[in-house]
Amino acid sequence: GLIKTTTSSPSKALLRSFNPPDAWKVNSGQRTGKVVYIKEMFHSRTCIGKLPASVDPCSSYIVFSPRDSRVPRIKISPNDKSLPPRYLEEPALYAETLFNTQITAWNDVSFAQGVIIEEVGQSGDLEVETLAILLENNLDPYPMNSVLNVFFPRLPYVIPKEEIGRRADLRRDCIFTIDPATARDLDDAVSVRRLDSGNLEVGVHISDVSHFLHANTLLDETVCKRATTVYLVQRVYHMLPVELCQLCSLTPGEDKLAFSVFVEMTPKAEVVSHRFARSVIHSCAKLAYEHAQMVIDNPEKTFTSEDFPEIHNGFTAEDCAATVRELYKLSAIMRKRRFDSGALRIDQPKLCFHLDSDTLTPLTSFIYENKESHRLIEEFMLLANMTVAEHIYAAFPRLAFLRHHLPPRPNMMAELQKRMEMYGVNLDITDAGTMHSSMCKYSSQMPEEDPAWSWARYV
């Protein structure tokens, strides 16, 4: 189990229980046990905090105070060379300085022992606080070593003819990306074409990073450690080297390698068949959600080049608009069918900021609103993911990983229902579908400016 003891950070450990399992029920007995073996440390045993602004010359240690209250205070020897050079003489100089500290031992319940790894900087400074957040969450904030660049080709990159010959050549198809207006990493693109049968073939094209990222290389090991791209308000810390991101990004007007999922659908959005292909695409445009929403809001309008960003490859604004219209019709049917079948969606309000272009400090804030254009892309990303997942499960039933969400605890749902009744909201918690229907009902009745009902805007 995942536990926290007085002698280690959160860890995987083997336990010998004291209470029998039938006593481990809510409100019927204290869960107790004994750690017999620590199998794996989860926590990095590092923390961000401050040194005291004054030093007791008679004390045999200095107490470092972590910002995270879950981490114990740390004793550091006055003779430890990791302390700043002038700290003992003028500790007040470091009163507002953040340090990254490593726990080396924890044998006392109240205090651990440790050493300072690095001085992070002055608290309150935007860049310092950003660095501190990353470090205390065990994320790597530093640029990747340039030696990793030998594992992928440099820009400008021309796809070899031999590689194009091994792939489906989609460079003459009307394919484009739809992303936030500020997006730089363009990972996925969409397309649709009408078949002779009257059906539609939807294409979802994902940047083929695997072509450049080979297993068991130093680059692969580095990416595995990072595991994900970290998005902060004013900066992005990439999982991949920045140059590799640029190489793979589905930039309009350039030939790019992709992995494509094709799904044949009837005009009523019923799936007929699917196929997969490694492909070469040439995105004709980088649309923002606002452009797609403009098409959805104006279905009868004929769009021109003035309405959209630059369009490449001989296509027109109306070609892109026609694709958006077709995809939107299908996505609306798919979404309705999902929720009619009992799906539940709860959107958390997403707070966004307008930043000063020079200092990157926030100027104003706003709630990011999900519209039909976002849901359009969401539906087809879900479709592609589910299609791939079903194919993998059919081919490798014993090896495929299936994500399983445990149902919420009945007592927690009952408590939620009771609390909402206090505000005049009667939620039907029978299942996910009835709960979603309840929330939608209140969303449609929501008073325009009543902050107490703000949650309903995100159903």
mmCIF file of C-alpha atoms in Angstrom, residues 49-383:
data_model
loop_
_atom_site.group_PDB
_atom_site.id
_atom_site.type_symbol
_atom_site.label_atom_id
_atom_site.label_comp_id
_atom_site.label_asym_id
_atom_site.label_seq_id
_atom_site.Cartn_x
_atom_site.Cartn_y
_atom_site.Cartn_z
ATOM 1 C CA GLY A 49 12.176 25.988 2.107
ATOM 2 C CA LYS A 50 14.097 28.589 4.082
ATOM 3 C CA LEU A 51 16.866 28.812 6.654
ATOM 4 C CA PRO A 52 16.166 30.726 9.896
ATOM 5 C CA ALA A 53 16.920 34.462 9.891
ATOM 6 C CA SER A 54 18.904 34.111 13.117
ATOM 7 C CA VAL A 55 21.289 31.485 14.467
ATOM 8 C CA ASP A 56 21.740 30.354 18.071
ATOM 9 C CA PRO A 57 25.527 30.081 18.514
ATOM 10 C CA CYS A 58 25.021 27.513 21.284
ATOM 11 C CA SER A 59 22.908 25.177 19.162
ATOM 12 C CA SER A 60 24.442 22.101 17.574
ATOM 13 C CA TYR A 61 22.198 22.339 14.533
ATOM 14 C CA ILE A 62 20.276 24.738 12.285
ATOM 15 C CA VAL A 63 16.614 23.984 11.569
ATOM 16 C CA PHE A 64 15.566 24.222 7.924
ATOM 17 C CA SER A 65 11.816 24.841 7.439
ATOM 18 C CA PRO A 66 10.235 23.213 4.346
ATOM 19 C CA ARG A 67 7.308 24.977 2.691
ATOM 20 C CA ASP A 68 5.473 21.660 2.403
ATOM 21 C CA SER A 69 3.936 20.968 5.825
ATOM 22 C CA ARG A 70 3.978 17.225 5.112
ATOM 23 C CA VAL A 71 7.779 17.221 5.144
ATOM 24 C CA PRO A 72 9.526 17.312 8.545
ATOM 25 C CA ARG A 73 11.799 20.124 9.612
ATOM 26 C CA ILE A 74 15.403 19.313 8.811
ATOM 27 C CA LYS A 75 18.456 19.637 11.037
ATOM 28 C CA ILE A 76 21.605 20.846 9.303
ATOM 29 C CA SER A 77 24.967 20.941 11.053
ATOM 30 C CA PRO A 78 26.537 24.437 11.360
ATOM 31 C CA ASN A 79 29.719 22.860 10.007
ATOM 32 C CA ASP A 80 28.009 21.530 6.909
ATOM 33 C CA LYS A 81 29.707 22.845 3.776
ATOM 34 C CA SER A 82 26.373 22.980 1.949
ATOM 35 C CA LEU A 83 25.399 26.114 3.920
ATOM 36 C CA PRO A 84 25.901 29.465 2.130
ATOM 37 C CA PRO A 85 29.403 30.855 2.818
ATOM 38 C CA ARG A 86 28.278 33.895 4.859
ATOM 39 C CA TYR A 87 25.210 32.381 6.462
ATOM 40 C CA LEU A 88 26.574 31.855 9.991
ATOM 41 C CA GLU A 89 27.888 35.437 10.159
ATOM 42 C CA GLU A 90 24.895 37.171 8.533
ATOM 43 C CA PRO A 91 21.905 34.792 8.482
ATOM 44 C CA ALA A 92 19.436 37.664 7.951
ATOM 45 C CA LEU A 93 20.822 38.097 4.428
ATOM 46 C CA TYR A 94 19.193 34.772 3.525
ATOM 47 C CA ALA A 95 15.857 35.285 5.297
ATOM 48 C CA GLU A 96 13.926 35.370 2.002
ATOM 49 C CA THR A 97 16.108 32.958 0.054
ATOM 50 C CA LEU A 98 14.674 29.627 -1.064
ATOM 51 C CA PHE A 99 16.854 26.526 -0.933
ATOM 52 C CA ASN A 100 16.435 23.006 -2.257
ATOM 53 C CA THR A 101 17.339 20.552 0.493
ATOM 54 C CA GLN A 102 17.860 16.783 0.554
ATOM 55 C CA ILE A 103 16.835 14.581 3.486
ATOM 56 C CA THR A 104 19.701 12.211 4.284
ATOM 57 C CA ALA A 105 18.207 10.482 7.343
ATOM 58 C CA TRP A 106 14.982 10.517 9.356
ATOM 59 C CA ASN A 107 15.287 8.702 12.644
ATOM 60 C CA ASP A 108 13.561 11.235 14.888
ATOM 61 C CA VAL A 109 9.808 11.808 14.603
ATOM 62 C CA SER A 110 10.154 15.589 14.867
ATOM 63 C CA PHE A 111 13.261 16.218 12.791
ATOM 64 C CA ALA A 112 15.071 14.768 9.808
ATOM 65 C CA GLN A 113 18.713 15.330 8.903
ATOM 66 C CA GLY A 114 19.776 16.778 5.592
ATOM 67 C CA VAL A 115 21.967 18.954 3.410
ATOM 68 C CA ILE A 116 21.328 21.867 1.065
ATOM 69 C CA ILE A 117 21.509 20.899 -2.601
ATOM 70 C CA GLU A 118 21.229 24.326 -4.187
ATOM 71 C CA GLU A 119 20.201 27.921 -3.670
ATOM 72 C CA VAL A 120 17.056 28.516 -5.732
ATOM 73 C CA GLY A 121 16.763 32.303 -5.351
ATOM 74 C CA GLN A 122 14.710 35.025 -3.711
ATOM 75 C CA SER A 123 11.144 34.102 -2.795
ATOM 76 C CA GLY A 124 8.505 36.180 -4.547
ATOM 77 C CA ASP A 125 10.417 36.382 -7.825
ATOM 78 C CA LEU A 126 8.384 34.849 -10.661
ATOM 79 C CA GLU A 127 11.218 32.823 -12.173
ATOM 80 C CA VAL A 128 12.455 31.638 -8.781
ATOM 81 C CA GLU A 129 8.985 30.584 -7.647
ATOM 82 C CA THR A 130 8.459 28.764 -10.943
ATOM 83 C CA LEU A 131 11.730 26.894 -10.488
ATOM 84 C CA ALA A 132 10.809 26.084 -6.879
ATOM 85 C CA ILE A 133 7.446 24.602 -7.885
ATOM 86 C CA LEU A 134 9.135 22.315 -10.398
ATOM 87 C CA LEU A 135 11.891 21.221 -8.025
ATOM 88 C CA GLU A 136 9.587 20.458 -5.112
ATOM 89 C CA ASN A 137 7.481 18.290 -7.423
ATOM 90 C CA ASN A 138 10.583 16.421 -8.590
ATOM 91 C CA LEU A 139 10.310 17.781 -12.139
ATOM 92 C CA ASP A 140 13.353 18.570 -14.250
ATOM 93 C CA PRO A 141 13.361 22.305 -15.074
ATOM 94 C CA TYR A 142 16.713 22.400 -16.818
ATOM 95 C CA PRO A 143 17.402 22.386 -20.575
ATOM 96 C CA MET A 144 18.196 19.014 -22.072
ATOM 97 C CA ASN A 145 21.809 18.211 -22.785
ATOM 98 C CA SER A 146 22.742 19.120 -26.352
ATOM 99 C CA VAL A 147 24.368 15.684 -26.726
ATOM 100 C CA LEU A 148 20.831 14.313 -27.213
ATOM 101 C CA ASN A 149 20.611 16.143 -30.536
ATOM 102 C CA VAL A 150 22.677 13.418 -32.203
ATOM 103 C CA PHE A 151 19.703 11.046 -31.921
ATOM 104 C CA PHE A 152 17.493 12.897 -34.423
ATOM 105 C CA PRO A 153 18.041 14.873 -37.652
ATOM 106 C CA ARG A 154 18.551 18.623 -37.634
ATOM 107 C CA LEU A 155 16.265 21.232 -39.144
ATOM 108 C CA PRO A 156 15.602 21.905 -41.956
ATOM 109 C CA TYR A 157 14.687 18.262 -42.509
ATOM 110 C CA VAL A 158 13.671 16.726 -45.832
ATOM 111 C CA ILE A 159 11.841 13.403 -45.603
ATOM 112 C CA PRO A 160 13.766 10.814 -47.672
ATOM 113 C CA LYS A 161 11.966 9.487 -50.755
ATOM 114 C CA GLU A 162 12.407 5.949 -49.449
ATOM 115 C CA GLU A 163 10.469 6.834 -46.291
ATOM 116 C CA ILE A 164 7.691 8.505 -48.275
ATOM 117 C CA GLY A 165 7.437 5.352 -50.392
ATOM 118 C CA ARG A 166 6.789 3.263 -47.284
ATOM 119 C CA ARG A 167 3.898 5.468 -46.161
ATOM 120 C CA ALA A 168 0.455 6.582 -47.259
ATOM 121 C CA ASP A 169 1.023 9.834 -49.136
ATOM 122 C CA LEU A 170 -1.694 12.255 -47.973
ATOM 123 C CA ARG A 171 0.032 15.464 -48.981
ATOM 124 C CA ARG A 172 -2.688 16.386 -51.472
ATOM 125 C CA ASP A 173 -5.503 15.944 -48.926
ATOM 126 C CA CYS A 174 -7.168 18.838 -47.098
ATOM 127 C CA ILE A 175 -5.686 18.250 -43.637
ATOM 128 C CA PHE A 176 -5.265 20.919 -40.970
ATOM 129 C CA THR A 177 -4.829 21.459 -37.240
ATOM 130 C CA ILE A 178 -7.270 23.074 -34.785
ATOM 131 C CA ASP A 179 -5.632 24.233 -31.560
ATOM 132 C CA PRO A 180 -5.565 27.145 -29.115
ATOM 133 C CA ALA A 181 -4.457 30.319 -30.869
ATOM 134 C CA THR A 182 -1.203 30.384 -28.870
ATOM 135 C CA ALA A 183 -0.295 26.726 -29.500
ATOM 136 C CA ARG A 184 3.181 26.018 -30.823
ATOM 137 C CA ASP A 185 3.315 22.232 -30.607
ATOM 138 C CA LEU A 186 0.837 20.954 -33.187
ATOM 139 C CA ASP A 187 0.396 17.270 -32.366
ATOM 140 C CA ASP A 188 -2.756 16.296 -34.233
ATOM 141 C CA ALA A 189 -4.616 17.184 -37.409
ATOM 142 C CA VAL A 190 -7.985 16.209 -38.886
ATOM 143 C CA SER A 191 -9.520 15.577 -42.284
ATOM 144 C CA VAL A 192 -12.698 14.206 -43.835
ATOM 145 C CA ARG A 193 -13.638 13.073 -47.326
ATOM 146 C CA ARG A 194 -16.857 11.781 -48.823
ATOM 147 C CA LEU A 195 -16.712 8.265 -50.283
ATOM 148 C CA ASP A 196 -18.522 6.988 -53.382
ATOM 149 C CA SER A 197 -20.876 5.074 -51.087
ATOM 150 C CA GLY A 198 -22.070 8.325 -49.524
ATOM 151 C CA ASN A 199 -20.251 7.571 -46.288
ATOM 152 C CA LEU A 200 -17.522 9.767 -44.844
ATOM 153 C CA GLU A 201 -13.950 8.828 -44.016
ATOM 154 C CA VAL A 202 -12.639 10.815 -41.070
ATOM 155 C CA GLY A 203 -8.882 11.024 -40.613
ATOM 156 C CA VAL A 204 -7.106 11.791 -37.347
ATOM 157 C CA HIS A 205 -3.400 12.317 -37.939
ATOM 158 C CA ILE A 206 -0.991 12.216 -34.989
ATOM 159 C CA SER A 207 2.595 13.409 -35.217
ATOM 160 C CA ASP A 208 4.835 10.339 -35.598
ATOM 161 C CA VAL A 209 7.407 11.019 -32.877
ATOM 162 C CA SER A 210 8.253 7.311 -32.712
ATOM 163 C CA HIS A 211 9.989 7.575 -36.096
ATOM 164 C CA PHE A 212 12.714 9.683 -34.472
ATOM 165 C CA LEU A 213 12.604 8.418 -30.879
ATOM 166 C CA HIS A 214 14.140 4.949 -30.744
ATOM 167 C CA ALA A 215 13.929 2.588 -27.779
ATOM 168 C CA ASN A 216 16.795 2.046 -25.352
ATOM 169 C CA THR A 217 18.769 5.120 -26.400
ATOM 170 C CA LEU A 218 19.976 7.904 -24.119
ATOM 171 C CA LEU A 219 17.244 10.101 -25.593
ATOM 172 C CA ASP A 220 14.622 7.462 -24.787
ATOM 173 C CA GLU A 221 15.876 7.160 -21.199
ATOM 174 C CA THR A 222 15.822 10.941 -20.735
ATOM 175 C CA VAL A 223 12.296 11.250 -22.107
ATOM 176 C CA CYS A 224 11.131 8.376 -19.879
ATOM 177 C CA LYS A 225 12.358 10.237 -16.808
ATOM 178 C CA ARG A 226 10.515 13.410 -17.795
ATOM 179 C CA ALA A 227 7.393 11.408 -18.717
ATOM 180 C CA THR A 228 5.272 14.427 -19.666
ATOM 181 C CA THR A 229 5.364 18.002 -20.884
ATOM 182 C CA VAL A 230 4.723 20.467 -18.054
ATOM 183 C CA TYR A 231 2.538 23.465 -18.888
ATOM 184 C CA LEU A 232 2.769 26.438 -16.544
ATOM 185 C CA VAL A 233 1.081 29.802 -16.958
ATOM 186 C CA GLN A 234 4.017 31.534 -18.614
ATOM 187 C CA ARG A 235 6.235 28.684 -19.788
ATOM 188 C CA VAL A 236 6.302 25.158 -21.164
ATOM 189 C CA TYR A 237 8.840 22.534 -20.093
ATOM 190 C CA HIS A 238 8.961 19.965 -22.861
ATOM 191 C CA MET A 239 9.229 16.229 -22.440
ATOM 192 C CA LEU A 240 11.160 16.118 -25.719
ATOM 193 C CA PRO A 241 14.085 18.299 -26.802
ATOM 194 C CA VAL A 242 12.731 21.546 -28.239
ATOM 195 C CA GLU A 243 14.375 20.833 -31.602
ATOM 196 C CA LEU A 244 12.632 17.448 -31.788
ATOM 197 C CA CYS A 245 9.290 19.104 -30.959
ATOM 198 C CA GLN A 246 9.814 21.477 -33.869
ATOM 199 C CA LEU A 247 10.805 18.597 -36.133
ATOM 200 C CA CYS A 248 7.618 16.662 -35.319
ATOM 201 C CA SER A 249 5.134 19.535 -35.019
ATOM 202 C CA LEU A 250 2.549 19.452 -37.822
ATOM 203 C CA THR A 251 3.467 22.896 -39.082
ATOM 204 C CA PRO A 252 1.338 24.101 -42.027
ATOM 205 C CA GLY A 253 3.034 24.231 -45.406
ATOM 206 C CA GLU A 254 5.568 21.507 -44.553
ATOM 207 C CA ASP A 255 5.753 17.762 -45.197
ATOM 208 C CA LYS A 256 5.471 15.904 -41.888
ATOM 209 C CA LEU A 257 5.431 12.284 -40.741
ATOM 210 C CA ALA A 258 2.253 11.136 -39.023
ATOM 211 C CA PHE A 259 0.374 8.095 -37.811
ATOM 212 C CA SER A 260 -3.149 8.215 -39.211
ATOM 213 C CA VAL A 261 -6.369 6.642 -37.975
ATOM 214 C CA PHE A 262 -9.120 6.444 -40.605
ATOM 215 C CA VAL A 263 -12.715 5.741 -39.599
ATOM 216 C CA GLU A 264 -15.469 5.238 -42.165
ATOM 217 C CA MET A 265 -18.778 6.577 -40.852
ATOM 218 C CA THR A 266 -22.299 6.901 -42.152
ATOM 219 C CA PRO A 267 -23.861 10.393 -42.279
ATOM 220 C CA LYS A 268 -25.486 9.424 -38.946
ATOM 221 C CA ALA A 269 -22.019 8.941 -37.385
ATOM 222 C CA GLU A 270 -22.253 5.154 -37.233
ATOM 223 C CA VAL A 271 -18.833 3.500 -37.540
ATOM 224 C CA VAL A 272 -18.553 1.152 -40.517
ATOM 225 C CA SER A 273 -14.846 0.294 -40.509
ATOM 226 C CA HIS A 274 -11.423 1.592 -39.603
ATOM 227 C CA ARG A 275 -7.836 1.345 -40.764
ATOM 228 C CA PHE A 276 -4.432 2.623 -39.691
ATOM 229 C CA ALA A 277 -1.469 3.905 -41.677
ATOM 230 C CA ARG A 278 1.883 5.527 -41.223
ATOM 231 C CA SER A 279 1.571 8.576 -43.419
ATOM 232 C CA VAL A 280 3.080 11.744 -44.818
ATOM 233 C CA ILE A 281 0.859 14.812 -44.543
ATOM 234 C CA HIS A 282 1.114 18.453 -45.575
ATOM 235 C CA SER A 283 -1.107 20.507 -43.275
ATOM 236 C CA CYS A 284 -2.762 23.287 -45.222
ATOM 237 C CA ALA A 285 -3.576 25.545 -42.254
ATOM 238 C CA LYS A 286 -3.147 26.176 -38.557
ATOM 239 C CA LEU A 287 -6.667 27.000 -37.406
ATOM 240 C CA ALA A 288 -7.475 28.228 -33.926
ATOM 241 C CA TYR A 289 -10.589 27.099 -32.080
ATOM 242 C CA GLU A 290 -11.973 30.563 -32.766
ATOM 243 C CA HIS A 291 -11.780 29.972 -36.531
ATOM 244 C CA ALA A 292 -13.605 26.651 -36.264
ATOM 245 C CA GLN A 293 -16.199 28.210 -33.966
ATOM 246 C CA MET A 294 -16.758 30.996 -36.487
ATOM 247 C CA VAL A 295 -17.606 28.362 -39.108
ATOM 248 C CA ILE A 296 -19.950 26.548 -36.712
ATOM 249 C CA ASP A 297 -21.709 29.786 -35.776
ATOM 250 C CA ASN A 298 -22.121 30.843 -39.428
ATOM 251 C CA PRO A 299 -23.087 27.688 -41.346
ATOM 252 C CA GLU A 300 -24.377 29.606 -44.383
ATOM 253 C CA LYS A 301 -21.435 31.964 -44.773
ATOM 254 C CA THR A 302 -18.931 31.613 -47.605
ATOM 255 C CA PHE A 303 -15.486 32.138 -46.117
ATOM 256 C CA THR A 304 -12.555 33.858 -47.791
ATOM 257 C CA SER A 305 -8.820 34.042 -47.168
ATOM 258 C CA GLU A 306 -9.385 37.131 -45.014
ATOM 259 C CA ASP A 307 -11.266 35.026 -42.456
ATOM 260 C CA PHE A 308 -8.526 32.433 -41.902
ATOM 261 C CA PRO A 309 -4.749 32.282 -41.405
ATOM 262 C CA GLU A 310 -2.546 31.562 -44.410
ATOM 263 C CA ILE A 311 -3.722 28.488 -46.327
ATOM 264 C CA HIS A 312 -1.262 26.299 -48.217
ATOM 265 C CA ASN A 313 -1.202 23.543 -50.803
ATOM 266 C CA GLY A 314 -3.776 25.062 -53.164
ATOM 267 C CA PHE A 315 -6.721 24.822 -50.779
ATOM 268 C CA THR A 316 -9.100 27.661 -49.956
ATOM 269 C CA ALA A 317 -10.784 28.983 -46.842
ATOM 270 C CA GLU A 318 -14.038 27.427 -48.024
ATOM 271 C CA ASP A 319 -12.326 24.011 -48.351
ATOM 272 C CA CYS A 320 -11.346 24.222 -44.687
ATOM 273 C CA ALA A 321 -14.770 25.529 -43.691
ATOM 274 C CA ALA A 322 -16.506 22.648 -45.503
ATOM 275 C CA THR A 323 -14.348 20.162 -43.584
ATOM 276 C CA VAL A 324 -15.206 21.831 -40.263
ATOM 277 C CA ARG A 325 -18.929 21.704 -41.107
ATOM 278 C CA GLU A 326 -18.820 17.983 -41.918
ATOM 279 C CA LEU A 327 -16.824 17.167 -38.799
ATOM 280 C CA TYR A 328 -19.103 19.255 -36.613
ATOM 281 C CA LYS A 329 -22.233 17.468 -37.846
ATOM 282 C CA LEU A 330 -20.692 14.094 -37.037
ATOM 283 C CA SER A 331 -19.278 15.205 -33.680
ATOM 284 C CA ALA A 332 -22.635 16.588 -32.512
ATOM 285 C CA ILE A 333 -24.313 13.239 -33.220
ATOM 286 C CA MET A 334 -21.478 11.313 -31.554
ATOM 287 C CA ARG A 335 -21.561 13.497 -28.457
ATOM 288 C CA LYS A 336 -25.326 13.219 -28.043
ATOM 289 C CA ARG A 337 -25.115 9.450 -28.426
ATOM 290 C CA ARG A 338 -22.380 9.220 -25.771
ATOM 291 C CA PHE A 339 -24.376 11.121 -23.193
ATOM 292 C CA ASP A 340 -27.616 9.360 -24.075
ATOM 293 C CA SER A 341 -25.726 6.145 -23.298
ATOM 294 C CA GLY A 342 -24.883 7.329 -19.784
ATOM 295 C CA ALA A 343 -21.643 9.295 -20.058
ATOM 296 C CA LEU A 344 -20.875 11.923 -17.422
ATOM 297 C CA ARG A 345 -18.777 15.027 -17.926
ATOM 298 C CA ILE A 346 -17.779 17.508 -15.236
ATOM 299 C CA ASP A 347 -15.610 20.367 -16.473
ATOM 300 C CA GLN A 348 -13.560 22.285 -13.956
ATOM 301 C CA PRO A 349 -13.421 26.023 -14.691
ATOM 302 C CA LYS A 350 -10.033 26.786 -16.241
ATOM 303 C CA LEU A 351 -8.519 30.076 -15.126
ATOM 304 C CA CYS A 352 -6.308 31.711 -17.772
ATOM 305 C CA PHE A 353 -4.243 34.874 -17.855
ATOM 306 C CA HIS A 354 -3.220 37.621 -20.230
ATOM 307 C CA LEU A 355 0.514 38.122 -19.673
ATOM 308 C CA ASP A 356 2.830 41.073 -20.069
ATOM 309 C CA SER A 357 4.869 40.291 -23.184
ATOM 310 C CA ASP A 358 8.130 41.426 -21.577
ATOM 311 C CA THR A 359 7.917 40.295 -17.948
ATOM 312 C CA LEU A 360 5.415 37.433 -18.432
ATOM 313 C CA THR A 361 3.586 38.587 -15.301
ATOM 314 C CA PRO A 362 -0.226 38.259 -15.324
ATOM 315 C CA LEU A 363 -2.146 41.394 -16.307
ATOM 316 C CA THR A 364 -5.739 40.142 -16.346
ATOM 317 C CA SER A 365 -7.497 36.832 -15.857
ATOM 318 C CA PHE A 366 -10.451 35.137 -17.504
ATOM 319 C CA ILE A 367 -12.296 31.822 -17.484
ATOM 320 C CA TYR A 368 -11.474 29.752 -20.553
ATOM 321 C CA GLU A 369 -14.703 28.705 -22.206
ATOM 322 C CA ASN A 370 -15.103 25.381 -23.978
ATOM 323 C CA LYS A 371 -17.287 25.750 -27.053
ATOM 324 C CA GLU A 372 -18.518 23.466 -29.820
ATOM 325 C CA SER A 373 -15.182 23.719 -31.641
ATOM 326 C CA HIS A 374 -13.384 22.256 -28.605
ATOM 327 C CA ARG A 375 -15.948 19.483 -28.351
ATOM 328 C CA LEU A 376 -15.556 18.732 -32.054
ATOM 329 C CA ILE A 377 -11.854 17.976 -31.614
ATOM 330 C CA GLU A 378 -12.502 16.171 -28.334
ATOM 331 C CA GLU A 379 -14.947 13.765 -29.969
ATOM 332 C CA PHE A 380 -12.560 12.779 -32.739
ATOM 333 C CA MET A 381 -9.599 12.406 -30.382
ATOM 334 C CA LEU A 382 -11.794 10.111 -28.270
ATOM 335 C CA LEU A 383 -12.835 8.221 -31.389
#
